[in-house]
Short mmCIF file of C-alpha atoms and ligand atoms in Angstrom, two decimals:
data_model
loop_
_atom_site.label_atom_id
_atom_site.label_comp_id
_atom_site.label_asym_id
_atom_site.label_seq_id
_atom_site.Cartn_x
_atom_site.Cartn_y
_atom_site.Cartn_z
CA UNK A 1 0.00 0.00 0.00
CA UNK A 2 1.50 3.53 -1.27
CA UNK A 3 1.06 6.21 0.86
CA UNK A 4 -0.94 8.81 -0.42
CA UNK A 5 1.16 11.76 -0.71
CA UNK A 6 -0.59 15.70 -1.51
CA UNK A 7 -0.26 15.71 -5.08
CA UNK A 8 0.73 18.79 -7.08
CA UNK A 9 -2.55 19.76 -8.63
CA UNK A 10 -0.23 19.63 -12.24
CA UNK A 11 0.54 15.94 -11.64
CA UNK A 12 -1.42 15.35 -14.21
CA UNK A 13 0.86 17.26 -17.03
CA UNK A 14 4.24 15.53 -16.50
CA UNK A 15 4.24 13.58 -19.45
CA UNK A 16 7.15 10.70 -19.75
CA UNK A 17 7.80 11.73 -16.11
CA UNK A 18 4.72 10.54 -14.91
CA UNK A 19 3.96 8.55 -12.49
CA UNK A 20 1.80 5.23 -13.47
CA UNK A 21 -0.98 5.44 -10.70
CA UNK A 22 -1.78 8.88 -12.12
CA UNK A 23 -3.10 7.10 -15.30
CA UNK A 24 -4.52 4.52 -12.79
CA UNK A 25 -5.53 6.45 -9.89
CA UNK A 26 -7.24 3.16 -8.29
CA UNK A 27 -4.13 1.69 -7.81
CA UNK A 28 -3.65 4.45 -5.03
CA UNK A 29 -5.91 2.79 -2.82
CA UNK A 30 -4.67 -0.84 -3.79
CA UNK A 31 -1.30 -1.17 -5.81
CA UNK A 32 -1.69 -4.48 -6.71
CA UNK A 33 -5.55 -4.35 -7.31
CA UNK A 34 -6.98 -5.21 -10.89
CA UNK A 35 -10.14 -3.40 -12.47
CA UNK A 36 -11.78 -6.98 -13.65
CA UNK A 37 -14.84 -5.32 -14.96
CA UNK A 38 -12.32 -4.46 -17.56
CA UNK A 39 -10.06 -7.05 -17.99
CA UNK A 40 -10.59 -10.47 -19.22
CA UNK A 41 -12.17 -12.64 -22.24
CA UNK A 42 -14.08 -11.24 -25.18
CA UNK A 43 -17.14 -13.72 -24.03
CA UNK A 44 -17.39 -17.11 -22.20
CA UNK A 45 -15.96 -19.02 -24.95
CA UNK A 46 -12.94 -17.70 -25.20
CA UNK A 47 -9.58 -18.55 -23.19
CA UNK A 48 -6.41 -16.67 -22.99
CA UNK A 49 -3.23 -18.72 -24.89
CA UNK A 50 -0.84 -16.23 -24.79
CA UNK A 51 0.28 -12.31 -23.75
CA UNK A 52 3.09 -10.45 -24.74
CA UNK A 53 4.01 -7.06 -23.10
CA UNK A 54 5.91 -4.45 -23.89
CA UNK A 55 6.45 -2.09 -21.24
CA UNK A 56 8.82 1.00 -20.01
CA UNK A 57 10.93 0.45 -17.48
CA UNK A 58 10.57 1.91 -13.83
CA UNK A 59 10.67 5.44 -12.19
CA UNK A 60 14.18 6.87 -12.62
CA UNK A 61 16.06 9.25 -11.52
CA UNK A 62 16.73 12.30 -14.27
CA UNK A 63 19.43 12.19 -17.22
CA UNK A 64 22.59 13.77 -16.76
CA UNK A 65 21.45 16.27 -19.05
CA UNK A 66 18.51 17.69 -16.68
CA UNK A 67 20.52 17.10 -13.64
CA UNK A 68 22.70 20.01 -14.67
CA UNK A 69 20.31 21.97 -15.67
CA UNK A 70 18.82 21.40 -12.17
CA UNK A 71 22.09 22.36 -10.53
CA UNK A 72 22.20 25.61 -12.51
CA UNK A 73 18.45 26.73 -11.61
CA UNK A 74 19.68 25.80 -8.03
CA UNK A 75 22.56 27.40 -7.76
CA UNK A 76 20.59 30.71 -9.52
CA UNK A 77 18.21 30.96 -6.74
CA UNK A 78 19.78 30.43 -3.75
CA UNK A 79 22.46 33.75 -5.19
CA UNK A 80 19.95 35.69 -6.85
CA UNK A 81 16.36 35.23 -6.14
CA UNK A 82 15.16 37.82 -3.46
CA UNK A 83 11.46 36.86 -3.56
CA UNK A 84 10.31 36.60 0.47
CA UNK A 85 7.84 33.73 -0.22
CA UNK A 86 7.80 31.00 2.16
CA UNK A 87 8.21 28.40 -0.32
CA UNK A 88 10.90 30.60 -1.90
CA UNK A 89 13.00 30.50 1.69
CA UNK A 90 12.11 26.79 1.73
CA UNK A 91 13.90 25.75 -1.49
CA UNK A 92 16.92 28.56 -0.78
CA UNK A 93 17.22 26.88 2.71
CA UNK A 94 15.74 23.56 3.56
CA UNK A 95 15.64 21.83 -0.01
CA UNK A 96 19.05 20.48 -0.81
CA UNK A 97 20.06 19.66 -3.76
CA UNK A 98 20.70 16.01 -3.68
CA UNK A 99 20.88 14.91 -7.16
CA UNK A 100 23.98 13.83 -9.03
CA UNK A 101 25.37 13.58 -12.17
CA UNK A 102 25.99 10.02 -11.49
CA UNK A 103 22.25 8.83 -10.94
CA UNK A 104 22.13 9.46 -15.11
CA UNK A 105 18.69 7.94 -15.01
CA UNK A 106 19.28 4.96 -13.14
CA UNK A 107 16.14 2.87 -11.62
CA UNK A 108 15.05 4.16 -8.20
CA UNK A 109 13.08 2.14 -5.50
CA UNK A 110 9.98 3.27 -6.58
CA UNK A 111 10.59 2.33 -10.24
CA UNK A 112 11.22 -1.28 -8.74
CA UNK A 113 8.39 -1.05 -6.95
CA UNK A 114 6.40 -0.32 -10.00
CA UNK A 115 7.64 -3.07 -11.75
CA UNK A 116 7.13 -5.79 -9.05
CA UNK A 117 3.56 -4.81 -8.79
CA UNK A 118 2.98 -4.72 -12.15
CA UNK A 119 4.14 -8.30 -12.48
CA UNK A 120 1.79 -9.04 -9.58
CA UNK A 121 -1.50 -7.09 -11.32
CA UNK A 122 -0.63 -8.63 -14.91
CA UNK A 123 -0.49 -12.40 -13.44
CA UNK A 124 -3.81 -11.54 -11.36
CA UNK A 125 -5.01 -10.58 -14.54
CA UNK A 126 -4.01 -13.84 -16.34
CA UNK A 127 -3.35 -16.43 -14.01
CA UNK A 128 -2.98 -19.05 -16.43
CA UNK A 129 -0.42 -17.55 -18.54
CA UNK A 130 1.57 -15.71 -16.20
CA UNK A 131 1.86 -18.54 -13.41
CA UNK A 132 4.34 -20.77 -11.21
CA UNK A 133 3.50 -23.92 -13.30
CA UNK A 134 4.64 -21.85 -16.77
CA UNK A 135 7.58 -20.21 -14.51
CA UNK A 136 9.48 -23.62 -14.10
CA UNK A 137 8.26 -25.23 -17.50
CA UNK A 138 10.06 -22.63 -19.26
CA UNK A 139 7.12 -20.86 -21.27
CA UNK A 140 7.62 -17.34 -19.93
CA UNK A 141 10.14 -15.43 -21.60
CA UNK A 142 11.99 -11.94 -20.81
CA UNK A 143 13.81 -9.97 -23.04
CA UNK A 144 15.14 -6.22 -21.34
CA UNK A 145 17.13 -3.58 -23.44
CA UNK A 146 20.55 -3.29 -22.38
CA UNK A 147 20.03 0.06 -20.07
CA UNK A 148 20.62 -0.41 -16.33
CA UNK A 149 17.08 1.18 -15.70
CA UNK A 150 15.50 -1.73 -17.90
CA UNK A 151 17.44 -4.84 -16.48
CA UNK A 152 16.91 -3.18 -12.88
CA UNK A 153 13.17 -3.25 -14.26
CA UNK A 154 12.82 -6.86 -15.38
CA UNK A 155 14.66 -8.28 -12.79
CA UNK A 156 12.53 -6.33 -10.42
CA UNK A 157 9.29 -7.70 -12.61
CA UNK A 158 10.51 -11.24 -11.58
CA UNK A 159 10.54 -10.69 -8.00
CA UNK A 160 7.32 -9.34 -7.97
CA UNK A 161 6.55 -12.42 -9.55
CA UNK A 162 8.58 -15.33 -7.09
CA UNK A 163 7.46 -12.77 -4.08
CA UNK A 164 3.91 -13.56 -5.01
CA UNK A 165 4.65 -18.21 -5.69
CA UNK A 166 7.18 -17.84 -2.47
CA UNK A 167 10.22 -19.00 -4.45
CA UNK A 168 13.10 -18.44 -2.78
CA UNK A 169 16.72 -18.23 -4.15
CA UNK A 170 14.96 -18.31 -7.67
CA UNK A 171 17.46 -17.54 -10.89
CA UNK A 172 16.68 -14.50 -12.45
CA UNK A 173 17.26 -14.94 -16.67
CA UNK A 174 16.77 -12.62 -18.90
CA UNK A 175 18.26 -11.99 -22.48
CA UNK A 176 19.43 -8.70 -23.12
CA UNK A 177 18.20 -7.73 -26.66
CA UNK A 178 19.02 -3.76 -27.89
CA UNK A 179 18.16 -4.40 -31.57
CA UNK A 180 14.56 -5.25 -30.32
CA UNK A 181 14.39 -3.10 -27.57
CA UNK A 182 16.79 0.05 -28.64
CA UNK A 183 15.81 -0.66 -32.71
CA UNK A 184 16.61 3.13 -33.04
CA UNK A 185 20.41 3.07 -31.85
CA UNK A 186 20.72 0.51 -35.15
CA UNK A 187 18.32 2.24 -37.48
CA UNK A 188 20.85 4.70 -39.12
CA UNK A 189 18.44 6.29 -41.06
CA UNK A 190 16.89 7.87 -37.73
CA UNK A 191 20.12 8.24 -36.36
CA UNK A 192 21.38 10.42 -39.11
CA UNK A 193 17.82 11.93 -39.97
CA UNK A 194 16.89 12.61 -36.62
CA UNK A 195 18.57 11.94 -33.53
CA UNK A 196 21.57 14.45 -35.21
CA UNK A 197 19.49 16.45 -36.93
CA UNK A 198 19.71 20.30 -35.96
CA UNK A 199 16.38 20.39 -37.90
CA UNK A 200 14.06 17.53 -36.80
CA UNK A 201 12.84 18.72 -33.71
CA UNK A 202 13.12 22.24 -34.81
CA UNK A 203 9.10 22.56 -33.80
CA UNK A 204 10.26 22.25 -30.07
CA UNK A 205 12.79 24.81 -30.42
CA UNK A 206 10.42 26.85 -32.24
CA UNK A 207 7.96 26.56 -29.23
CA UNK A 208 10.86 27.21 -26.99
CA UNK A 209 10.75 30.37 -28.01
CA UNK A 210 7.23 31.02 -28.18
CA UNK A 211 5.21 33.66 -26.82
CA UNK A 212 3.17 30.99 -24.36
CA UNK A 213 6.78 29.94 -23.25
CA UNK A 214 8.23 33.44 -22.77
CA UNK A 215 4.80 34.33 -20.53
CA UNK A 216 5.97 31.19 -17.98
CA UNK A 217 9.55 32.28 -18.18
CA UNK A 218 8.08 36.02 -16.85
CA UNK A 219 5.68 34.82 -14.70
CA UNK A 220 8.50 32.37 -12.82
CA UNK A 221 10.96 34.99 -12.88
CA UNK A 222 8.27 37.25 -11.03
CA UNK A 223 8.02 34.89 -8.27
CA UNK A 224 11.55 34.02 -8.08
CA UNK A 225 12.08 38.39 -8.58
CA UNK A 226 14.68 37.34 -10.38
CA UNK A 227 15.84 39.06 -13.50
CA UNK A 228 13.47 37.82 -16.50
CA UNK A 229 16.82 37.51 -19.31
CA UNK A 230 18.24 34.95 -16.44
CA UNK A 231 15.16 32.84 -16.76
CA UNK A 232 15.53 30.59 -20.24
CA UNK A 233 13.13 28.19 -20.87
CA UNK A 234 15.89 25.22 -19.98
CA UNK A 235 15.66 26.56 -16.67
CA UNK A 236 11.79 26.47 -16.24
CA UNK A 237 12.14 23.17 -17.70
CA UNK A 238 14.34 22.07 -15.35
CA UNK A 239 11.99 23.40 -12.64
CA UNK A 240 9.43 21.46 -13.86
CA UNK A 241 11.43 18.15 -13.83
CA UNK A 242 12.56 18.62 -10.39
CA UNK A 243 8.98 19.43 -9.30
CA UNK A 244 7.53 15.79 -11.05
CA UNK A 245 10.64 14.21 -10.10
CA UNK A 246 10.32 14.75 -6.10
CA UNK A 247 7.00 13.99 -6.71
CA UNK A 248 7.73 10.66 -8.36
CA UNK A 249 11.05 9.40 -6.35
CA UNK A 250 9.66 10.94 -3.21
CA UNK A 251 6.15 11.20 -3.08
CA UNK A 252 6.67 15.07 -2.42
CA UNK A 253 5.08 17.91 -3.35
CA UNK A 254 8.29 19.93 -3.27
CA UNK A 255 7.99 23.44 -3.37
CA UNK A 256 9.67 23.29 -6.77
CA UNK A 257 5.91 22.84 -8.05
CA UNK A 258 4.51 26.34 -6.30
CA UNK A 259 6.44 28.34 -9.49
CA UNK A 260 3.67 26.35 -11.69
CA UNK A 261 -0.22 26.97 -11.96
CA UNK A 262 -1.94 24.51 -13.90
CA UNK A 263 -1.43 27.02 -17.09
CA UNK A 264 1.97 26.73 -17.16
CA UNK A 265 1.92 23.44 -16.93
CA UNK A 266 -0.18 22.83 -19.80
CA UNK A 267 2.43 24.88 -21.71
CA UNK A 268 5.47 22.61 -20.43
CA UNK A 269 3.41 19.57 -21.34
CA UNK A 270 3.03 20.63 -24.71
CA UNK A 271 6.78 20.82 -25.34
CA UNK A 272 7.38 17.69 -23.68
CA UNK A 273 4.57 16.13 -26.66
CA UNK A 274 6.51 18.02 -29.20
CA UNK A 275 9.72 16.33 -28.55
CA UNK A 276 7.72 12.77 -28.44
CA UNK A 277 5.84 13.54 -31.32
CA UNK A 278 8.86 14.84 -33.44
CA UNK A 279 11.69 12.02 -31.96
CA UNK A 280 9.11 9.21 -31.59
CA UNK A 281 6.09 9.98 -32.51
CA UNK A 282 3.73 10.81 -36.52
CA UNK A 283 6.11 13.86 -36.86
CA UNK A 284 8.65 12.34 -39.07
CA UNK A 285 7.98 8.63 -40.72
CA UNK A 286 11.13 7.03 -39.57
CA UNK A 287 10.11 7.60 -36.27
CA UNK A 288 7.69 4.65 -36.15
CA UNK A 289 9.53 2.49 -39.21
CA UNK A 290 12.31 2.54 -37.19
CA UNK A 291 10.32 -0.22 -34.42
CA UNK A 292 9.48 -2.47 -37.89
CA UNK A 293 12.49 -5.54 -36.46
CA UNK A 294 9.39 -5.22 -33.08
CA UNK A 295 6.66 -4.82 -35.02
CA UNK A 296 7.30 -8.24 -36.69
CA UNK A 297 8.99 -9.77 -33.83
CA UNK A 298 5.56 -9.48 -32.38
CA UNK A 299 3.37 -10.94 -35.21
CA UNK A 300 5.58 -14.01 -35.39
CA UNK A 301 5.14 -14.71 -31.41
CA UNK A 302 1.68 -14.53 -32.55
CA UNK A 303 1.49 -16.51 -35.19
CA UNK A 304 4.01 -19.37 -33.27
CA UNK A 305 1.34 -19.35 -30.87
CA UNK A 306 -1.50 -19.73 -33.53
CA UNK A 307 0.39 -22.77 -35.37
CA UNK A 308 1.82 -24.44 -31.74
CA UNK A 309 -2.20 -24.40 -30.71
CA UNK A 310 -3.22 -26.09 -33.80
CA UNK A 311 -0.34 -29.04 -33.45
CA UNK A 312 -0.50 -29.89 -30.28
CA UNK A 313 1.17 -27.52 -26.88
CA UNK A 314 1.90 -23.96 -26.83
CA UNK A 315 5.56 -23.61 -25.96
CA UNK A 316 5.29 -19.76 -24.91
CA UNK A 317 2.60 -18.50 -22.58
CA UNK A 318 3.77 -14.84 -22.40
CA UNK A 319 6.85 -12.43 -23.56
CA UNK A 320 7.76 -9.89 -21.19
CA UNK A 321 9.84 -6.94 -23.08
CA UNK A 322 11.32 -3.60 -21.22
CA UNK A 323 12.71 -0.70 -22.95
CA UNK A 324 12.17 2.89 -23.08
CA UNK A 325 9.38 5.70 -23.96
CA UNK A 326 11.22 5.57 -27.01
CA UNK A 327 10.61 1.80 -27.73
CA UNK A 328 6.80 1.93 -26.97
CA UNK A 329 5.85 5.18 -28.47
CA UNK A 330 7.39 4.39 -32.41
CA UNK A 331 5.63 1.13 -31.68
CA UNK A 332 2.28 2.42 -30.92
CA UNK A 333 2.64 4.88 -33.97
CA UNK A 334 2.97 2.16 -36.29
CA UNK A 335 0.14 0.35 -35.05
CA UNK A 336 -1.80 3.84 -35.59
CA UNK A 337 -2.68 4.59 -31.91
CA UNK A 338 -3.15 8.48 -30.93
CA UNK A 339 -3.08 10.14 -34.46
CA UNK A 340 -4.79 13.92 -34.37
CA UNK A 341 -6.20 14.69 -37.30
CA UNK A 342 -3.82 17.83 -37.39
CA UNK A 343 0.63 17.31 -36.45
CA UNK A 344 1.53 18.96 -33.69
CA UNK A 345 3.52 22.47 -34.41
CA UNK A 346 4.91 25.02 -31.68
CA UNK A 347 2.11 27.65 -33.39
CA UNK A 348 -0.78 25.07 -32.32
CA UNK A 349 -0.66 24.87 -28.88
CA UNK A 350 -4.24 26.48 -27.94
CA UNK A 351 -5.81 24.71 -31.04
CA UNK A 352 -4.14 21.54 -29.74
CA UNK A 353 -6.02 21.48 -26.31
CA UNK A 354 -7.95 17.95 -27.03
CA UNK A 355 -5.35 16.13 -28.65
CA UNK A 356 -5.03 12.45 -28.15
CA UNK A 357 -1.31 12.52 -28.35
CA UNK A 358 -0.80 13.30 -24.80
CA UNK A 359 2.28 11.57 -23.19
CA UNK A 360 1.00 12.01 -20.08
CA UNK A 361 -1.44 9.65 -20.66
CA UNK A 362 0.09 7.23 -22.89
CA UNK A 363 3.86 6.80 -21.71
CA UNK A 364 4.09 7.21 -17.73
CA UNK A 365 7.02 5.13 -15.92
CA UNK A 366 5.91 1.57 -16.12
CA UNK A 367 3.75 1.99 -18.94
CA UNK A 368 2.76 -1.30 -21.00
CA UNK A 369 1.19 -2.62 -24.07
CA UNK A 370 -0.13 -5.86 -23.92
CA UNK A 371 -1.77 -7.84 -26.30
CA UNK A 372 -3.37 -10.96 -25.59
CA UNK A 373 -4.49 -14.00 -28.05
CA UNK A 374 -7.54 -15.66 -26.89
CA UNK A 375 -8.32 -18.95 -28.37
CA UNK A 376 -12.57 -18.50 -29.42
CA UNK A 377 -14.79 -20.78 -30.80
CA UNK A 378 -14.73 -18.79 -33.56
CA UNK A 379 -11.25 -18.54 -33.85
CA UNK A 380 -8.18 -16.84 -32.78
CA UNK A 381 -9.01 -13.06 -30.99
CA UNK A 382 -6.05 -10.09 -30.27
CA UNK A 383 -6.92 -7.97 -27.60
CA UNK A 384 -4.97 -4.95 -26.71
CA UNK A 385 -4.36 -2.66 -23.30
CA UNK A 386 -2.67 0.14 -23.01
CA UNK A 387 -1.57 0.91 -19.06
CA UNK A 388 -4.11 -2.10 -18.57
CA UNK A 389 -7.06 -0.73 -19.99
CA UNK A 390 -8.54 -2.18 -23.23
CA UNK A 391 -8.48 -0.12 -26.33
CA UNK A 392 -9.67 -0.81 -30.03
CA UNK A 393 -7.14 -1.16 -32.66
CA UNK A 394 -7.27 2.11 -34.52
CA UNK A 395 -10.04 1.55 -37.38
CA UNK A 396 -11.42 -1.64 -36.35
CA UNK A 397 -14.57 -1.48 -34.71
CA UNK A 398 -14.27 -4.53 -32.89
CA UNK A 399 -12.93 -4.12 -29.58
CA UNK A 400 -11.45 -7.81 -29.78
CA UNK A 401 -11.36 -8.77 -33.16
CA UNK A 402 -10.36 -11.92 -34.83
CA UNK A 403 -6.51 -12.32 -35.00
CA UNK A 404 -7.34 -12.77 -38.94
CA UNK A 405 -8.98 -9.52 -38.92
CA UNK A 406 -5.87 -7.74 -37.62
CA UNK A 407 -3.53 -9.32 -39.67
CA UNK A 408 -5.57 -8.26 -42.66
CA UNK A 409 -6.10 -4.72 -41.30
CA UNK A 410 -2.08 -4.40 -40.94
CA UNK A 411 -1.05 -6.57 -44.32
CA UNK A 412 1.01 -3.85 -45.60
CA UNK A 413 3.09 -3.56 -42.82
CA UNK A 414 3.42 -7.14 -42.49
CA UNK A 415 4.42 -7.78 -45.78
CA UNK A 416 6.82 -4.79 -46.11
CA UNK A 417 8.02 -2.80 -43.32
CA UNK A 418 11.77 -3.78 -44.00
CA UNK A 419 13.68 -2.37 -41.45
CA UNK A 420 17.10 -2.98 -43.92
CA UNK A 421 15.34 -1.16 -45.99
CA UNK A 422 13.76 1.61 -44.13
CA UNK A 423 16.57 2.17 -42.05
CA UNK A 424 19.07 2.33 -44.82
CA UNK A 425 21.12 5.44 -44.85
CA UNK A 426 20.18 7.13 -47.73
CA UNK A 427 23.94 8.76 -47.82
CA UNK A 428 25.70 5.22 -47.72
CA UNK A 429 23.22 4.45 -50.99
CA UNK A 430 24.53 7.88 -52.28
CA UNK A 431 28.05 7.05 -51.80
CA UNK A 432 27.59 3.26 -52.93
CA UNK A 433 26.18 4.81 -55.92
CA UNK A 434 28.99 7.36 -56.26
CA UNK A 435 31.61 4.49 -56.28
O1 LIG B 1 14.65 14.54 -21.21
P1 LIG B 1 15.40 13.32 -20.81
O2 LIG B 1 16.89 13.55 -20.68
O3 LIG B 1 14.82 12.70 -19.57
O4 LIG B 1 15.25 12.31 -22.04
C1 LIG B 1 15.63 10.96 -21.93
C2 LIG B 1 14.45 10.07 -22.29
O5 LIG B 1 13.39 10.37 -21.42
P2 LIG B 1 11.95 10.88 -21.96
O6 LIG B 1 12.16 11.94 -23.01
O7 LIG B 1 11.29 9.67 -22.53
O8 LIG B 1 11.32 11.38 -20.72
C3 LIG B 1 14.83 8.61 -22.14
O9 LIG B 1 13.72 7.74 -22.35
P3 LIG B 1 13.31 6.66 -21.21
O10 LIG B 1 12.04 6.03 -21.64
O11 LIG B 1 14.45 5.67 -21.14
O12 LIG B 1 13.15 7.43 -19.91
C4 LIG B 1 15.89 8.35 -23.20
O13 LIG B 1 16.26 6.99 -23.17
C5 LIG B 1 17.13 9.21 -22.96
O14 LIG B 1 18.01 9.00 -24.04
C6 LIG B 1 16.84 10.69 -22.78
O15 LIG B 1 16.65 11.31 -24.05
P4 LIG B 1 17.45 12.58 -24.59
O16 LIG B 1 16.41 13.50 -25.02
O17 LIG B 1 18.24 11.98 -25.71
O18 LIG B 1 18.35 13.15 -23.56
#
């Protein structure tokens, strides 16, 4: 049982620094409780053969990259800022600043927490695929990305799981897999179009600059009474992040989150969704081509599954695969999950209020996608959650449709989506052409 801590009324505007029972606030009364009423079998004939998840790893602490920044606003207010707010004294006096560069987004407690009940809630959930009996017969599988955060993660997921069978002294195995679960370190193509671009994300710098952005920059620097040039936008981003990050590691509302009103964070959360949408996300097509080697990797656990059932014993009862935001997010694109009818540009941030693309939502710490084949006795069904909660494929009607259904519905994808190809450098072709 967590306790319930006072939650920053913008906890819900963190995005990838969210913290899972926000997007399941039930699980704040019960953390290892399980909404059946939504879970479970398309109708009475139907019985679960196999899951596979893919899910983020754990809380963590920041990136080296935001820890500086934090330093820096730090170190800013406690010389400069002359504002006699309470809170104001509190972070110049009793806050500390505690993190270091050397956390670089390691797993905390709380992210293996998060993990170990999730393994508890998705065997609940499915107790005859995720269960002892499959455990020691070999027919649960777990592949992690190569990050500390994710092997911290899975390993974590597997004590949640011998905590709840009482296996003691139980060997944790896992296989480490990076061109599954970090496809976009190997897809050049992205890391050459994108990831180095100075261009491809220029919509978030663009926003950075923006006239929503330079009204939270004044109104912090107002509080702060702090000169409004020494305020940049990395700084009251970095504010932000230390505000969701206390909240998440420490279950504090810091006063790091008084310098927000729900406003501001609205406008922070919208250039947290740029950067998703641009490096993940719809706003270039690499983005989600780049998850194709997953994409398949899926469809053939599926379709293993499919053919073991009709010859005899199904050998694998569920995949469990941890990796990052920017594993689940290309994947989910690809599939067709949370497209707005219009991209998301730093001049649409008021007409963008209703998007579906909110990160916040979709991508919290812990965050899965599961799909589950039920065998029916009308045939084979794929059911998907997102954070546990059903959700239709995107154009199929259906809720649970026939596993025939969605292969049809994604053919082309299935019968092209070459990563090779797709991920080919197009200046290697230009050279090997030049030769
Ligand atoms: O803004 P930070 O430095 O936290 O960005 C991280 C990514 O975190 P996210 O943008 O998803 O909140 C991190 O993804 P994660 O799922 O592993 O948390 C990513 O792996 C890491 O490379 C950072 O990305 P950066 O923008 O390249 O610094």
């Amino acid at each position: 049982q967590l306790a319930k801590p006072s939650v920053p009324a913008i906890a819900n505007y963190f995005g990838t620094k969210s913290r899972y029972e926000d997007v399941n606030p039930h699980l704040l009364d019960d953390i290892v409780s399980i909404n059946k009423s939504l879970l479970g079998p398309p109708s009475s004939n139907c019985h679960a053969v196999h899951l596979t998840a893919v899910i983020r790893h754990g809380t963590r602490y920041p990136t080296t990259k935001n820890i500086k920044r934090m330093i820096r606003l730090y170190d800013l207010i406690a010389s400069a800022a002359t504002s006699p707010q309470p809170w104001v004294r509190e972070i110049k006096t009793e806050w500390k600043m505690w993190y270091t560069e050397d956390m670089d987004g390691k797993l905390v407690e709380r992210g293996r927490d998060d993990h170990r009940h999730l393994a508890i809630r998705l065997s609940k959930s499915f107790p005859t695929l995720i269960s002892k009996e499959n455990l020691l017969n070999n027919n649960l599988k777990f592949i992690t990305s190569s990050k500390h955060r994710c092997i911290d993660s899975i390993q974590a997921f597997q004590e949640g799981l011998f905590g709840l069978w009482n296996m003691e002294d139980y060997d944790f195995k896992h296989t480490v897999d990076d061109t599954l679960m970090r496809f976009f370190d190997h897809c050049q193509r992205f890391v050459e179009d994108i990831e180095n671009s100075k261009t491809a994300l220029k919509e978030v710098s663009l926003f950075k600059s923006s006239a929503e952005m330079g009204i939270v920059q004044r109104k912090i620097a107002d509080k702060l009474q702090l000169p409004h040039s020494l305020v940049t936008a990395d700084l009251v981003e970095a504010a932000f992040f230390l505000c969701s990050y206390e909240f998440a590691i420490k279950s504090e509302n810091s006063p790091w989150c008084n310098l927000f009103d729900v406003q501001d964070a609205k406008v922070l959360e919208y250039k947290n969704d740029l950067k998703q949408y641009w490096k993940r996300s719809y706003g270039h097509d690499i983005n989600r081509k780049s998850s194709c080697t997953l994409f398949h990797d899926l469809f053939r656990r599926l379709d293993e599954v499919a053919y073991d059932l009709r010859n005899g014993q199904i050998k694998k009862t569920a995949t469990i695969q941890v990796g990052h935001a920017e594993t689940l997010l290309p994947l989910l694109t690809l599939f067709g999950f949370f497209r707005d009818n219009k991209p998301l540009t730093a001049e649409d941030f008021s007409q963008q209020q209703n998007r579906t693309f909110r990160t916040s939502q979709i991508v919290p710490y812990a965050a899965n996608l599961v799909f589950v084949l039920y065998d029916c006795s009308d045939g084979l069904r794929l059911q998907f959650l997102l954070n546990e909660k059903p959700m239709a494929f995107p154009d199929i009607s259906t809720p649970t449709p026939l596993y025939d259904t969605v292969r049809k519905h994604y053919k082309e994808l299935l019968d092209g989506c070459n990563f090779e190809k797709e991920c080919a450098s197009p200046k290697a072709n230009f050279k090997n052409s030049e030769l």
